[in-house]
Amino acid sequence: MISSGGQSNNSDDYGGVEFWSNPERTGWLTKQGEYIKTWRRRWFVLKQGKLFWFKDFDVTRVSRPRGVVPVASCLTAKGAEDVLNKQNAFELSTRDETMYFIADSEKEKEDWINSIGRSIVQNSRSVTDSELILLIPNFGLMGTCFVDWSYLRRRGEKTRALH
């Protein structure tokens, strides 16, 4: 579930994550609003399985995120240029919703997708190297889809990564 800035600022909401200290990835992304579909530039911080966003890049201990996504709840992180008709666009999908982002460059987009994808896998469950990434050959030019293995396991499906 995605929580936005209008909700509680209780530090427990952030799972005790010290988002201001040694994040796995940070940077500016343009994010589409959850209810009003306007685009806003936000500072994003990825740390310990959570993707936080802030209005400003000066993130400290007293900063309050505008929102947070627990990436373990995400099923995919993939390019979305075709969906949005915007360059450097990508999406994060959960069972309930899809969030859209635009990076400043193709490299930034790929770096975010890879970082979020790694975090999805690391925080979903313990996996072996052969299960890390599912490559889908007919997904477009080239696509990587990160799978929520715990969801597949609950459904009783045994799935292995394809190379």
C-alpha positions as semicolon CSV with decimal commas, in nm:
position;residue;x (nm);y (nm);z (nm)
1;M;0,000;0,000;0,000
2;I;0,121;0,348;-0,087
3;S;0,093;0,616;0,177
4;S;0,097;0,984;0,093
5;G;0,187;1,296;0,283
6;G;-0,165;1,350;0,413
7;Q;-0,131;1,055;0,645
8;S;0,037;1,021;0,984
9;N;0,398;1,132;1,021
10;N;0,463;0,877;1,294
11;S;0,818;0,743;1,252
12;D;0,675;0,390;1,281
13;D;0,513;0,450;0,941
14;Y;0,864;0,445;0,796
15;G;0,954;0,113;0,956
16;G;1,235;0,270;1,155
17;V;1,424;0,345;0,832
18;E;1,677;0,626;0,875
19;F;1,611;0,762;0,525
20;W;1,845;1,058;0,582
21;S;2,152;0,837;0,632
22;N;2,334;0,635;0,362
23;P;2,046;0,571;0,121
24;E;2,079;0,308;-0,152
25;R;1,973;0,559;-0,418
26;T;1,860;0,922;-0,432
27;G;1,762;1,161;-0,707
28;W;1,505;1,383;-0,869
29;L;1,210;1,222;-1,046
30;T;0,891;1,372;-1,178
31;K;0,597;1,186;-1,024
32;Q;0,235;1,176;-1,130
33;G;-0,008;1,267;-0,852
34;E;-0,215;0,992;-0,695
35;Y;-0,555;1,163;-0,716
36;I;-0,503;1,473;-0,930
37;K;-0,293;1,353;-1,222
38;T;-0,054;1,648;-1,232
39;W;0,322;1,599;-1,257
40;R;0,547;1,719;-0,972
41;R;0,923;1,704;-0,937
42;R;1,019;1,532;-0,612
43;W;1,336;1,413;-0,442
44;F;1,332;1,033;-0,402
45;V;1,520;0,820;-0,151
46;L;1,539;0,440;-0,175
47;K;1,645;0,266;0,143
48;Q;1,577;-0,068;0,311
49;G;1,287;-0,165;0,089
50;K;1,109;0,169;0,100
51;L;1,086;0,440;-0,166
52;F;1,034;0,780;0,001
53;W;0,966;1,110;-0,171
54;F;1,019;1,465;-0,048
55;K;0,955;1,816;-0,173
56;D;1,323;1,914;-0,132
57;F;1,656;1,735;-0,164
58;D;1,782;1,852;0,178
59;V;1,669;1,542;0,369
60;T;1,754;1,533;0,740
61;R;1,644;1,348;1,053
62;V;1,350;1,592;1,098
63;S;1,233;1,574;0,735
64;R;0,890;1,425;0,674
65;P;0,835;1,231;0,352
66;R;0,547;1,337;0,127
67;G;0,488;0,966;0,071
68;V;0,639;0,619;0,087
69;V;0,606;0,297;-0,110
70;P;0,710;-0,033;0,050
71;V;0,875;-0,184;-0,258
72;A;0,810;-0,541;-0,143
73;S;0,445;-0,472;-0,233
74;C;0,546;-0,388;-0,591
75;L;0,505;-0,648;-0,861
76;T;0,692;-0,469;-1,140
77;A;0,928;-0,182;-1,212
78;K;0,952;-0,124;-1,587
79;G;0,969;0,135;-1,863
80;A;0,644;0,314;-1,949
81;E;0,729;0,539;-2,245
82;D;0,465;0,370;-2,461
83;V;0,196;0,400;-2,193
84;L;0,255;0,770;-2,120
85;N;0,403;0,877;-2,453
86;K;0,680;1,049;-2,254
87;Q;1,053;0,994;-2,278
88;N;1,232;0,833;-1,978
89;A;0,903;0,728;-1,816
90;F;0,873;0,422;-1,594
91;E;0,615;0,264;-1,370
92;L;0,588;0,082;-1,039
93;S;0,291;-0,152;-1,009
94;T;0,132;-0,308;-0,703
95;R;-0,174;-0,533;-0,702
96;D;-0,394;-0,227;-0,653
97;E;-0,235;0,057;-0,847
98;T;0,034;0,179;-1,083
99;M;0,255;0,481;-1,014
100;Y;0,426;0,670;-1,297
101;F;0,759;0,853;-1,291
102;I;0,978;1,040;-1,538
103;A;1,356;1,044;-1,498
104;D;1,588;1,313;-1,634
105;S;1,764;1,073;-1,873
106;E;1,747;0,720;-2,013
107;K;2,040;0,619;-1,789
108;E;1,868;0,759;-1,478
109;K;1,550;0,572;-1,571
110;E;1,738;0,242;-1,612
111;D;1,933;0,299;-1,289
112;W;1,610;0,361;-1,094
113;I;1,438;0,057;-1,246
114;N;1,738;-0,162;-1,160
115;S;1,774;-0,025;-0,805
116;I;1,403;-0,059;-0,731
117;G;1,396;-0,405;-0,890
118;R;1,685;-0,522;-0,671
119;S;1,508;-0,382;-0,367
120;I;1,182;-0,556;-0,462
121;V;1,361;-0,890;-0,480
122;Q;1,571;-0,838;-0,167
123;N;1,270;-0,736;0,040
124;S;1,014;-0,984;-0,094
125;R;1,186;-1,295;0,035
126;S;1,521;-1,466;0,035
127;V;1,606;-1,578;-0,318
128;T;1,881;-1,761;-0,498
129;D;2,085;-1,593;-0,771
130;S;1,905;-1,791;-1,040
131;E;1,571;-1,645;-0,925
132;L;1,668;-1,277;-0,922
133;I;1,539;-1,159;-1,258
134;L;1,282;-1,284;-1,502
135;L;1,367;-1,174;-1,854
136;I;1,079;-1,162;-2,095
137;P;1,202;-1,189;-2,456
138;N;0,893;-1,051;-2,631
139;F;0,833;-0,765;-2,392
140;G;0,923;-0,492;-2,640
141;L;1,270;-0,378;-2,734
142;M;1,416;-0,511;-2,414
143;G;1,236;-0,548;-2,086
144;T;1,309;-0,661;-1,738
145;C;1,027;-0,755;-1,509
146;F;1,088;-0,802;-1,139
147;V;0,856;-1,057;-0,987
148;D;0,695;-1,068;-0,643
149;W;0,800;-1,425;-0,565
150;S;0,608;-1,437;-0,237
151;Y;0,284;-1,372;-0,427
152;L;0,359;-1,653;-0,671
153;R;0,448;-1,882;-0,385
154;R;0,119;-1,809;-0,208
155;R;-0,060;-1,904;-0,528
156;G;0,124;-2,235;-0,522
157;E;0,315;-2,178;-0,843
158;K;0,676;-2,286;-0,862
159;T;0,858;-2,038;-1,080
160;R;1,222;-2,012;-1,177
161;A;1,400;-1,734;-1,359
162;L;1,461;-1,780;-1,728
163;H;1,786;-1,678;-1,890
